[in-house]
CSV table of C-alpha atoms (C1' of nucleotides) in Angstrom, one decimal:
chain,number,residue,atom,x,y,z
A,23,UNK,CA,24.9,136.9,-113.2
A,24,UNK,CA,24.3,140.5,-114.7
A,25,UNK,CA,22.3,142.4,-112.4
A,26,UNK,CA,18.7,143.7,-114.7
A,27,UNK,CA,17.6,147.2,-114.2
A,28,UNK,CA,14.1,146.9,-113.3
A,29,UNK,CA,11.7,150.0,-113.4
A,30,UNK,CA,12.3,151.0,-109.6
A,31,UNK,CA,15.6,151.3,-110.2
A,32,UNK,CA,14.7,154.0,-112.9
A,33,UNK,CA,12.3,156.0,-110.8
A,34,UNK,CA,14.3,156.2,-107.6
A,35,UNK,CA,17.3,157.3,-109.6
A,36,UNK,CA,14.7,160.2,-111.4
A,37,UNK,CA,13.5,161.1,-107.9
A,38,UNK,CA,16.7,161.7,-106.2
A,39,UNK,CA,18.0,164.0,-109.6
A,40,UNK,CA,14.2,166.1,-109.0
A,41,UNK,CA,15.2,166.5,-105.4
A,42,UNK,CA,18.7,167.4,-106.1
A,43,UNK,CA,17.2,170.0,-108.8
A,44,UNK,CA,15.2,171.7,-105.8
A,45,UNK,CA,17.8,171.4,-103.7
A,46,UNK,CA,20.2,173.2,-105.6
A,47,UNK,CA,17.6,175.6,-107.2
A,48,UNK,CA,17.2,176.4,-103.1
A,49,UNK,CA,20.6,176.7,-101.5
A,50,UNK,CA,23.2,176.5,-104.3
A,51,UNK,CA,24.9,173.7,-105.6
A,52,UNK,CA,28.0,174.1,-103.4
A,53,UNK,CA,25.9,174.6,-100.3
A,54,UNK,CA,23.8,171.5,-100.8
A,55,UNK,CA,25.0,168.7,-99.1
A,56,UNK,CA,24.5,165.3,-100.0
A,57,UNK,CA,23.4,164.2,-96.2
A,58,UNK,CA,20.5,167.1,-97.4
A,59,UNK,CA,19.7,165.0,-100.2
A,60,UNK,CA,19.6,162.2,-98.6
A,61,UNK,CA,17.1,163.5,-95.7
A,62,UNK,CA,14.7,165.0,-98.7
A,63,UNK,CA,15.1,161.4,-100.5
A,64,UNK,CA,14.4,159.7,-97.1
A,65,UNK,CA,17.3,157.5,-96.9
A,66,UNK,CA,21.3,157.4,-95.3
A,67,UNK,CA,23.8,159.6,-97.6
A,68,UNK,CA,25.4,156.4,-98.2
A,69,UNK,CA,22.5,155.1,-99.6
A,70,UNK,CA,22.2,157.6,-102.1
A,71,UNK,CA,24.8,156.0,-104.4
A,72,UNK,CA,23.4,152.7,-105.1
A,73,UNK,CA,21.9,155.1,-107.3
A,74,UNK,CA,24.1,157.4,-108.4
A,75,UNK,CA,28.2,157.9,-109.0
A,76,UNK,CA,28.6,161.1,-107.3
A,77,UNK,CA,27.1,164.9,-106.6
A,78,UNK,CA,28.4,166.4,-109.6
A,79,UNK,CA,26.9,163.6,-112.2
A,80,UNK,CA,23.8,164.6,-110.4
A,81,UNK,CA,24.7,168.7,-111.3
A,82,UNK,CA,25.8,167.1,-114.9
A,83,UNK,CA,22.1,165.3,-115.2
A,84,UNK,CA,20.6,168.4,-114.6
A,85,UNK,CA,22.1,170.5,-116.7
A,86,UNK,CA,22.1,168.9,-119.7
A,87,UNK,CA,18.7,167.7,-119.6
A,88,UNK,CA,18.0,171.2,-120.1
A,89,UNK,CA,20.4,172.2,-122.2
A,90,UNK,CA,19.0,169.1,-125.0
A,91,UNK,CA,15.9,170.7,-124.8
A,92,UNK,CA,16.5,174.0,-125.6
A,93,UNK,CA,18.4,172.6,-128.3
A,94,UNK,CA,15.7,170.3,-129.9
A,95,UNK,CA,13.7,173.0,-129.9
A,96,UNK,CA,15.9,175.6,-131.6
A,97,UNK,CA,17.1,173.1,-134.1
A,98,UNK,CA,13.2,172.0,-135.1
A,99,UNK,CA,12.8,176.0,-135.0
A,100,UNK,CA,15.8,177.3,-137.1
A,101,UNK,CA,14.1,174.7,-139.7
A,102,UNK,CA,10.4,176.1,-139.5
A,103,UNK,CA,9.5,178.2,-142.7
A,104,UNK,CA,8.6,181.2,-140.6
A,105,UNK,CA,9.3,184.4,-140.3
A,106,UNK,CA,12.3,185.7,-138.6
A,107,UNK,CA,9.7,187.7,-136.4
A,108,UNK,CA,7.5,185.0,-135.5
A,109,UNK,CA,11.1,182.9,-134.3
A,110,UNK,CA,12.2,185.3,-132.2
A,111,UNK,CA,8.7,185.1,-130.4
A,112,UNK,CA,8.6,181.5,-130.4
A,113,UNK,CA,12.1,181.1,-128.7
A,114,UNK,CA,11.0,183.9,-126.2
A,115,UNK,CA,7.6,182.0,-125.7
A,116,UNK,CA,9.7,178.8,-125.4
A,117,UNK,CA,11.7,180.1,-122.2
A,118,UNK,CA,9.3,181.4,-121.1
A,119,UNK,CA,7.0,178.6,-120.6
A,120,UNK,CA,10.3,176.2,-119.7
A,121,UNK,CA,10.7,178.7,-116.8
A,122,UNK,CA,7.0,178.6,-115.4
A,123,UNK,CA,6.9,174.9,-116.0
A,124,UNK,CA,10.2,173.5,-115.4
A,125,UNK,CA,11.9,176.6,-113.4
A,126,UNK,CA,13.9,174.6,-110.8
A,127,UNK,CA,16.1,172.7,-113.9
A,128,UNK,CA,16.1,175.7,-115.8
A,129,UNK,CA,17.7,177.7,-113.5
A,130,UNK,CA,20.1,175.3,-111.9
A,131,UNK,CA,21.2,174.9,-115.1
A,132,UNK,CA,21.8,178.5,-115.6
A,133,UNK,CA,23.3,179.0,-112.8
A,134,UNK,CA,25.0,176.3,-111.3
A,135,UNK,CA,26.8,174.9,-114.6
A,136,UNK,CA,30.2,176.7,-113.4
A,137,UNK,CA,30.4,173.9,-110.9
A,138,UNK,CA,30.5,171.3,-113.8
A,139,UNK,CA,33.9,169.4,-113.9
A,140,UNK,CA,35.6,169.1,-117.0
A,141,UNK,CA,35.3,168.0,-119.9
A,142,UNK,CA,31.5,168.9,-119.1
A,143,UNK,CA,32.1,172.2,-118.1
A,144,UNK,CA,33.6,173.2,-121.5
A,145,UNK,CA,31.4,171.2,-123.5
A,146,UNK,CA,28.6,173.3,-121.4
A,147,UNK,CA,30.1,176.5,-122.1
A,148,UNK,CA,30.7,175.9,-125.5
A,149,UNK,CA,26.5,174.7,-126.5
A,150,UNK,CA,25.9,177.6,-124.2
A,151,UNK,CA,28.0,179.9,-126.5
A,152,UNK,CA,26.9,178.6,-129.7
A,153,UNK,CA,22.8,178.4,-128.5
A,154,UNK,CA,23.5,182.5,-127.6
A,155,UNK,CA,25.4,183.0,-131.0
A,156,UNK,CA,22.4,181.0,-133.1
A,157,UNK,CA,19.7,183.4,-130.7
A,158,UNK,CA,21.5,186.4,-131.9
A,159,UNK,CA,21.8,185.5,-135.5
A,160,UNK,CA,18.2,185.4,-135.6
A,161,UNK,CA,17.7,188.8,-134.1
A,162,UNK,CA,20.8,190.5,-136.9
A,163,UNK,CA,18.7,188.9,-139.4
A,164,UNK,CA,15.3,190.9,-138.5
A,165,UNK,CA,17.2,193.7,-138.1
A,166,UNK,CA,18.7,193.0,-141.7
A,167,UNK,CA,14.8,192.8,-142.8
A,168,UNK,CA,14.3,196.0,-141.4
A,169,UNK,CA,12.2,194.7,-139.1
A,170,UNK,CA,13.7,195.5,-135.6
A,171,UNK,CA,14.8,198.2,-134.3
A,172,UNK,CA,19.2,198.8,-134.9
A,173,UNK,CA,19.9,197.4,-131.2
A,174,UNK,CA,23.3,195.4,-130.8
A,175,UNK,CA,22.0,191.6,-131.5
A,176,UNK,CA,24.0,189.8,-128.5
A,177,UNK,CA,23.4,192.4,-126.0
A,178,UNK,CA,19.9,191.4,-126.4
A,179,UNK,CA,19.6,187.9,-126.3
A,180,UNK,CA,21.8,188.4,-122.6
A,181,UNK,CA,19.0,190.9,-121.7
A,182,UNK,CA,16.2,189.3,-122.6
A,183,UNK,CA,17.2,185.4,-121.2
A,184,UNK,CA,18.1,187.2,-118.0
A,185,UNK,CA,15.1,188.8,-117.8
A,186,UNK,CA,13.3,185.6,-118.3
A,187,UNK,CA,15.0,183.6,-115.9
A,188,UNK,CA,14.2,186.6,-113.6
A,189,UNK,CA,10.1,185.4,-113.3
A,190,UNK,CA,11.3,182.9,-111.2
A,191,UNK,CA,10.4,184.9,-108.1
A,192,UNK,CA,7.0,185.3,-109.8
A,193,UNK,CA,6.7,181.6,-108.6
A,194,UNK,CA,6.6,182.5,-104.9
A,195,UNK,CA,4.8,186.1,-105.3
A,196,UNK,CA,1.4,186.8,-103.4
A,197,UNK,CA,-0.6,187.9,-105.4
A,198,UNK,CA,-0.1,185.9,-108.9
A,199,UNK,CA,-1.0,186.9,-112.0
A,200,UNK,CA,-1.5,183.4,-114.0
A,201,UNK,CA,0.8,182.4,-116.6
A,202,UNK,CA,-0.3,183.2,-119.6
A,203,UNK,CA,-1.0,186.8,-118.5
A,204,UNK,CA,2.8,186.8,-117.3
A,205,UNK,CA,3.7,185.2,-121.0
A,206,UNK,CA,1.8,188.5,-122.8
A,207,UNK,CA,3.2,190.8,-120.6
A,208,UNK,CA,6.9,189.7,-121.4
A,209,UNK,CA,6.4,189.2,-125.4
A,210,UNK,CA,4.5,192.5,-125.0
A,211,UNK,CA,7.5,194.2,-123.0
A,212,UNK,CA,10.5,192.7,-125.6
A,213,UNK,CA,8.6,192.0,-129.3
A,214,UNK,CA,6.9,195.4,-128.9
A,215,UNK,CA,10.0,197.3,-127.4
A,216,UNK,CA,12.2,195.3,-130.4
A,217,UNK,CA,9.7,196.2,-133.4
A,218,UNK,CA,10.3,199.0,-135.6
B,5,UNK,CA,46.2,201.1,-73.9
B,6,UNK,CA,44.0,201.1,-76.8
B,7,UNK,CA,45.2,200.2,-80.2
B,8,UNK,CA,44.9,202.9,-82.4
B,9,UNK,CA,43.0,202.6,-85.9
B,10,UNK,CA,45.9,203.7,-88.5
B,11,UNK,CA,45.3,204.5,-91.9
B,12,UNK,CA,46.7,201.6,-92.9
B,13,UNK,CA,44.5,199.6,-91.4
B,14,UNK,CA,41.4,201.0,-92.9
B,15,UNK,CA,43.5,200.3,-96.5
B,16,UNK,CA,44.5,196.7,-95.8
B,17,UNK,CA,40.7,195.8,-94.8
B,18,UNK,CA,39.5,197.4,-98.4
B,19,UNK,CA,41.6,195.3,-99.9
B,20,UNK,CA,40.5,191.8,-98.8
B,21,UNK,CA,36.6,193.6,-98.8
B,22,UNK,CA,37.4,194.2,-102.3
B,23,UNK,CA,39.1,191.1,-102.8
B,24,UNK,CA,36.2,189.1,-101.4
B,25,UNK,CA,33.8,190.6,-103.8
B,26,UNK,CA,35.5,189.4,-107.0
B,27,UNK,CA,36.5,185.6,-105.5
B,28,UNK,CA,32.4,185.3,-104.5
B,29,UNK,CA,31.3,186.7,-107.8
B,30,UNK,CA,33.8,184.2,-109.7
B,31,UNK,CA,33.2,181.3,-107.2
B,32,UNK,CA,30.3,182.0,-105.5
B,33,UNK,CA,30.0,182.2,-101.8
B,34,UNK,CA,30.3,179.3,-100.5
B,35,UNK,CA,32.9,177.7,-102.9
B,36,UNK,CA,35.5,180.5,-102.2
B,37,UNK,CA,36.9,179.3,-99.4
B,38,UNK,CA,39.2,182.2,-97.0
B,39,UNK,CA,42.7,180.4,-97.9
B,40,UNK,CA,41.5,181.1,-101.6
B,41,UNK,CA,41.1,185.1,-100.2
B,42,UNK,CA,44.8,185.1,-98.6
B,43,UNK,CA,46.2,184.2,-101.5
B,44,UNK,CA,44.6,186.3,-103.6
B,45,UNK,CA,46.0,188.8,-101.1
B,46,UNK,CA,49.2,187.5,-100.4
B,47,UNK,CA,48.8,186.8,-96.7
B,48,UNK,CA,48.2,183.4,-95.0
B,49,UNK,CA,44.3,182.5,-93.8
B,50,UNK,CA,44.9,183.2,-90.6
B,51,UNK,CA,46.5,186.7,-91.2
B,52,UNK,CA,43.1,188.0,-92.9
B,53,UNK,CA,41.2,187.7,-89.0
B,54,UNK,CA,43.5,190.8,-87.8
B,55,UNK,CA,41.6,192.6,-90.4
B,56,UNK,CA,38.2,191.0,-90.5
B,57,UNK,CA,35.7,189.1,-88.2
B,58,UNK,CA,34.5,186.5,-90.1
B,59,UNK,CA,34.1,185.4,-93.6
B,60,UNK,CA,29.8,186.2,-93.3
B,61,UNK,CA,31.4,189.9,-92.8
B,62,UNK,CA,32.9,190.3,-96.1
B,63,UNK,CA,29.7,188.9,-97.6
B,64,UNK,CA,27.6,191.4,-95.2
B,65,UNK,CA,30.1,194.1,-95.9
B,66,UNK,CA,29.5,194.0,-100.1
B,67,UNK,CA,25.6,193.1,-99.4
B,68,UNK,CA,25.0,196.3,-97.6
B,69,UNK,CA,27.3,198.7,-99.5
B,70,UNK,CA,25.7,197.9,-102.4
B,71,UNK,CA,21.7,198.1,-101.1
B,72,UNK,CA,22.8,201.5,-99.3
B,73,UNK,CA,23.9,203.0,-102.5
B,74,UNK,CA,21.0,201.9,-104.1
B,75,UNK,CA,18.7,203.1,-101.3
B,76,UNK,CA,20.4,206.5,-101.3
B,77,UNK,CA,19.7,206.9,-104.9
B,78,UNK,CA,16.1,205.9,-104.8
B,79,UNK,CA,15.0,208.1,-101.7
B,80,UNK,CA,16.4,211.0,-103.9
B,81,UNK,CA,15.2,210.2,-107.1
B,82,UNK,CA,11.1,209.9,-105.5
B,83,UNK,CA,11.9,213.4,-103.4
B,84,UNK,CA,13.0,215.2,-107.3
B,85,UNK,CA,10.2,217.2,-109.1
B,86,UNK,CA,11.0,215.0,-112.3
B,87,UNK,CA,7.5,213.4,-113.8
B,88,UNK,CA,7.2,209.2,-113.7
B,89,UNK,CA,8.6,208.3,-116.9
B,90,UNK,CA,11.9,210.3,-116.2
B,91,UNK,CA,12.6,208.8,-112.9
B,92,UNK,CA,11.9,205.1,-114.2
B,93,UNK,CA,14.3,205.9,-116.8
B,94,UNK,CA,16.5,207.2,-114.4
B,95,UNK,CA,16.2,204.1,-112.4
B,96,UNK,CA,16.7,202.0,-115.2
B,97,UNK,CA,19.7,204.1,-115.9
B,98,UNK,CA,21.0,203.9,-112.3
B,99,UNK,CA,20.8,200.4,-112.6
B,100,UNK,CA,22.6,200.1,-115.7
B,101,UNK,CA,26.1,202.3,-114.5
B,102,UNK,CA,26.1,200.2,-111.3
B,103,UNK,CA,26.1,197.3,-113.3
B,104,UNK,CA,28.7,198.7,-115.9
B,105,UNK,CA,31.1,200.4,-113.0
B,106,UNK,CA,30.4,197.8,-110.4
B,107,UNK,CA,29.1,194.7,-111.2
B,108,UNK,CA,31.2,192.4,-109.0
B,109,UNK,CA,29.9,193.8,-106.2
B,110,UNK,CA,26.1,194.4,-107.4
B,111,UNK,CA,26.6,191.1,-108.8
B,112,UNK,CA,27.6,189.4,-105.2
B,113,UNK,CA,24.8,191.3,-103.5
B,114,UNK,CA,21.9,189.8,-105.9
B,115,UNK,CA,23.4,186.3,-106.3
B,116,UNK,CA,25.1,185.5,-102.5
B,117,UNK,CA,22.7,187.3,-100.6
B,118,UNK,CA,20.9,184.5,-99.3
B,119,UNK,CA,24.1,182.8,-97.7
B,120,UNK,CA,24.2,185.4,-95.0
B,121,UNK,CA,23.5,184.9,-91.4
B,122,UNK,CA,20.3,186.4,-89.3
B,123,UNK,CA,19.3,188.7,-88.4
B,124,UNK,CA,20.9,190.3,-91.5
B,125,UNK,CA,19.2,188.0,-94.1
B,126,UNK,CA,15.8,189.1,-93.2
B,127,UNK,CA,17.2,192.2,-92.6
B,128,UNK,CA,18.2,192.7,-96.1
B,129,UNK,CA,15.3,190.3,-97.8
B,130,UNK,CA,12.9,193.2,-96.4
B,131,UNK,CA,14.9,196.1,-97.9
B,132,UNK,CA,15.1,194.2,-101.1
B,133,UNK,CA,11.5,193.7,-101.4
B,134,UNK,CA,10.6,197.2,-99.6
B,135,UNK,CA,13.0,198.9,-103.1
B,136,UNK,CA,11.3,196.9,-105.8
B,137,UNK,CA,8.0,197.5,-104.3
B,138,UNK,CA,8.7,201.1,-104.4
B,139,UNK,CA,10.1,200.7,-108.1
B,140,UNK,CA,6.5,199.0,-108.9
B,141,UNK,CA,4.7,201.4,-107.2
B,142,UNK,CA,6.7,204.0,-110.1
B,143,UNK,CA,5.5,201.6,-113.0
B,144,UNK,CA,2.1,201.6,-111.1
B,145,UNK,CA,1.7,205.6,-110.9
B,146,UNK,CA,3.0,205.7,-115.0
B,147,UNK,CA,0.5,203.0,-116.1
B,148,UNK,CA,-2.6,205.3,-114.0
B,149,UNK,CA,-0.9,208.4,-115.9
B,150,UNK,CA,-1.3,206.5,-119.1
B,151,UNK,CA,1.8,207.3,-120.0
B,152,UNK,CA,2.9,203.5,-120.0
B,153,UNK,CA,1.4,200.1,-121.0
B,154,UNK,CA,-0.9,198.2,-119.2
B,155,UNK,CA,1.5,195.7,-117.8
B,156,UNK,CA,1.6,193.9,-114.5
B,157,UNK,CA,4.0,196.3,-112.2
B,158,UNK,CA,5.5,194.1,-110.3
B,159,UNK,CA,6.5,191.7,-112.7
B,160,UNK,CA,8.1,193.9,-115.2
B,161,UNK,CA,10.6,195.6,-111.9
B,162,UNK,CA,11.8,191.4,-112.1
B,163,UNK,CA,11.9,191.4,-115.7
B,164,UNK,CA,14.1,194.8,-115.5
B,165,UNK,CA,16.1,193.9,-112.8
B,166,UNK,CA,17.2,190.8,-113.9
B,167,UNK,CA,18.1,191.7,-117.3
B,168,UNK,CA,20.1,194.2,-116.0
B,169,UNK,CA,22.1,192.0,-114.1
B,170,UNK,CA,21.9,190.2,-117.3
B,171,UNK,CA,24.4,192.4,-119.0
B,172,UNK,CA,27.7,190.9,-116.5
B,173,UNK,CA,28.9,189.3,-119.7
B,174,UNK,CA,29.1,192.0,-121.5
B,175,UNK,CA,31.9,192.6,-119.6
B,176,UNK,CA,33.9,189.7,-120.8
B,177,UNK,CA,32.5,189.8,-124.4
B,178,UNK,CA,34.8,189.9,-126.9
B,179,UNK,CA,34.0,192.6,-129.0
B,180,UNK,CA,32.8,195.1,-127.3
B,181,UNK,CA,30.1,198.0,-127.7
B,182,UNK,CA,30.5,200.8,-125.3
B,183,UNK,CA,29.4,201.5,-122.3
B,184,UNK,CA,27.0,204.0,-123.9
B,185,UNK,CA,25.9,201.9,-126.6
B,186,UNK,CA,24.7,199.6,-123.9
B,187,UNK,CA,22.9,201.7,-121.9
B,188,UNK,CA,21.4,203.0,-125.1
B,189,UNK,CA,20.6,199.5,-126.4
B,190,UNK,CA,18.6,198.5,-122.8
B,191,UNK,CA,16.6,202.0,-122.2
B,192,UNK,CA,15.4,201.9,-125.6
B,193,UNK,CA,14.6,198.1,-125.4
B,194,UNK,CA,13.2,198.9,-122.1
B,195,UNK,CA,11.7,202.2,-122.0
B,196,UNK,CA,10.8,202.3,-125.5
B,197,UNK,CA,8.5,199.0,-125.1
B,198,UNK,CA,6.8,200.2,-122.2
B,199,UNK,CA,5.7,203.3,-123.2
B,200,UNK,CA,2.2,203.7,-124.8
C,29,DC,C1',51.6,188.6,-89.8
C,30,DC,C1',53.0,183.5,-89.1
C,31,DT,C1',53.0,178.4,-87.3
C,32,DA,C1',50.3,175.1,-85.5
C,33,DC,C1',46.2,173.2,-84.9
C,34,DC,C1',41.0,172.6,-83.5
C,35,DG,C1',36.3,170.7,-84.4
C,36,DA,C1',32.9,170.3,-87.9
C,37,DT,C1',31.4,169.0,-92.1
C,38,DC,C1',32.1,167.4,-96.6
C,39,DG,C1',31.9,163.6,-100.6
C,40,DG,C1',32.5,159.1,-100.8
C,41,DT,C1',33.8,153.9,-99.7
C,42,DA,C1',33.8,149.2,-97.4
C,43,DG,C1',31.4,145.6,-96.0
C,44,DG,C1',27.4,143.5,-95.0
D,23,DC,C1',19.6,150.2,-97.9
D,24,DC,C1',22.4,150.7,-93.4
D,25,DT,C1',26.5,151.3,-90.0
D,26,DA,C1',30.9,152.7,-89.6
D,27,DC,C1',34.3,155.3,-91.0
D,28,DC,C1',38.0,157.5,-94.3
D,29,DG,C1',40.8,161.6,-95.9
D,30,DA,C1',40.2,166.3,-97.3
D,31,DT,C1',38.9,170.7,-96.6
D,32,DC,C1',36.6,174.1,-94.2
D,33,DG,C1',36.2,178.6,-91.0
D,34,DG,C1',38.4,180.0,-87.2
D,35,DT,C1',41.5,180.3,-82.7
D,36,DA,C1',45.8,180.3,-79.7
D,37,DG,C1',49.9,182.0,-78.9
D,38,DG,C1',53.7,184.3,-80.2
DNA sequence: CCTACCGATCGGTAGG
DNA sequence: CCTACCGATCGGTAGG
């Protein structure tokens, strides 16, 4: 007889891919080990893969849950009738409020993704490539509307997702300012500094 | 009697320090493993311990090279009878050639950091957060000038740093802009949209 | 600088 | 979900 996935099976698998998430946000995906997991999860290693296949489908979960929703979004966004303007700030505003709500995934998926095994890893680096190339084309086209300043297009988008993914600290600092004062003060910092 | 340093000593250990610092910025820390380094050097694993202590070393080794050359720069820049806005930019700028004339190293120092053993960790974690404080406390002292924005110090020293470090890729991009161009490109993104 | 080898730890499996 | 355990790989040492 077939064995039926009931809904506990579903939610332990989800909370052993949000502890991995921490767990590699906080020591590195390499330097995780799966007996760490296990201790966060509260249950033997061994344990762990009734659950899952193994530690990199766990890296693989991760990052491409992330990766499909950046891309919903810029797909529904590139097919807005907006201005060019207003989807630069909405992309910004978008990481942005991925990182201050969902900063753990976001940025094991930016940085971990090397680890990826193939075919994965090339089919990450190649929707990572093509979201950067769609970011930039957005950014030549304002400057072809004479609306932003002549800065190279791709040298942006690298410097502004980095310096998104850099509030991550802001999570831990003392003295918080709240999030949508952090959100004003980036779109203030890059739409401003990008305007003609 | 006493072994003698040679000159050819202090060459052979550059070499694997140097070595070190691209295999941890390719692989990261922990996945670069010291047979991995020997090869890359063209010695066997065990060899590389007449030259180093430890693998931590090498990581300790790029760490600290890289915060004392930022350190150095910084204590100079705040003693120079330059106004606020001209040693941010300078910082910025600082920043920027590390990145462009160094960046496995500056790269390996930001990213690996946190794999290295007390009481250097906390050791470096303070300077680290003892140099951007200072940097805020620039931002700070140009927003009381009003000379720059009202924005949040210490958040736009993350924002800055990281999208410096941002620029790595550039390095690998295909076609190119100058160095120049680059450092053009970020002050004017940067300086440009902090400014009042 | 090499050969030989160590103890520890890793991801993962067998079997219940 | 656990106990018991595997082969591989790791950083590092001994001895020459």
């Amino acid at each position: 007889m077939a064995r039926i996935k009931t809904e506990k099976d579903v939610s332990r698998r989800d909370i052993i891919v949000k502890a991995a998430a921490e767990l590699f946000k906080e020591k590195g995906y390499k330097a995780a080990s799966m007996r760490d997991l296990a201790e966060q999860v509260g249950v033997e290693a061994a344990s762990l893969y009734n659950h899952i296949k193994s530690k990199t489908e766990l890296l693989h979960d991760v990052c491409f849950n992330v990766a499909n929703r950046f891309f919903d979004h810029i797909n529904e966004l590139e097919a807005s009738p907006t201005s060019t303007l207003e989807k630069i700030e909405a992309l910004i505003r978008f990481h942005i409020r991925q990182m201050i709500e969902n900063y753990e995934e976001v940025l094991v998926s930016d940085r971990e993704w090397k680890h990826l095994s193939e075919p994965y890893l090339s089919n990450f680096h190649n929707q990572r490539r093509n979201y950067r190339k769609r970011f930039a084309g957005l950014i030549q086209k304002g400057v072809d509307e004479k609306q932003i300043k002549n800065i190279d297009p791709s040298t942006s988008v690298l410097i502004i997702l980095h310096a998104i993914t850099g509030i991550d600290s802001w999570h831990r600092s003392v003295k918080r300012i709240s999030a949508e004062e952090l959100e004003e003060n980036m779109v203030t910092l890059f739409v401003e500094g990008m305007k003609k």
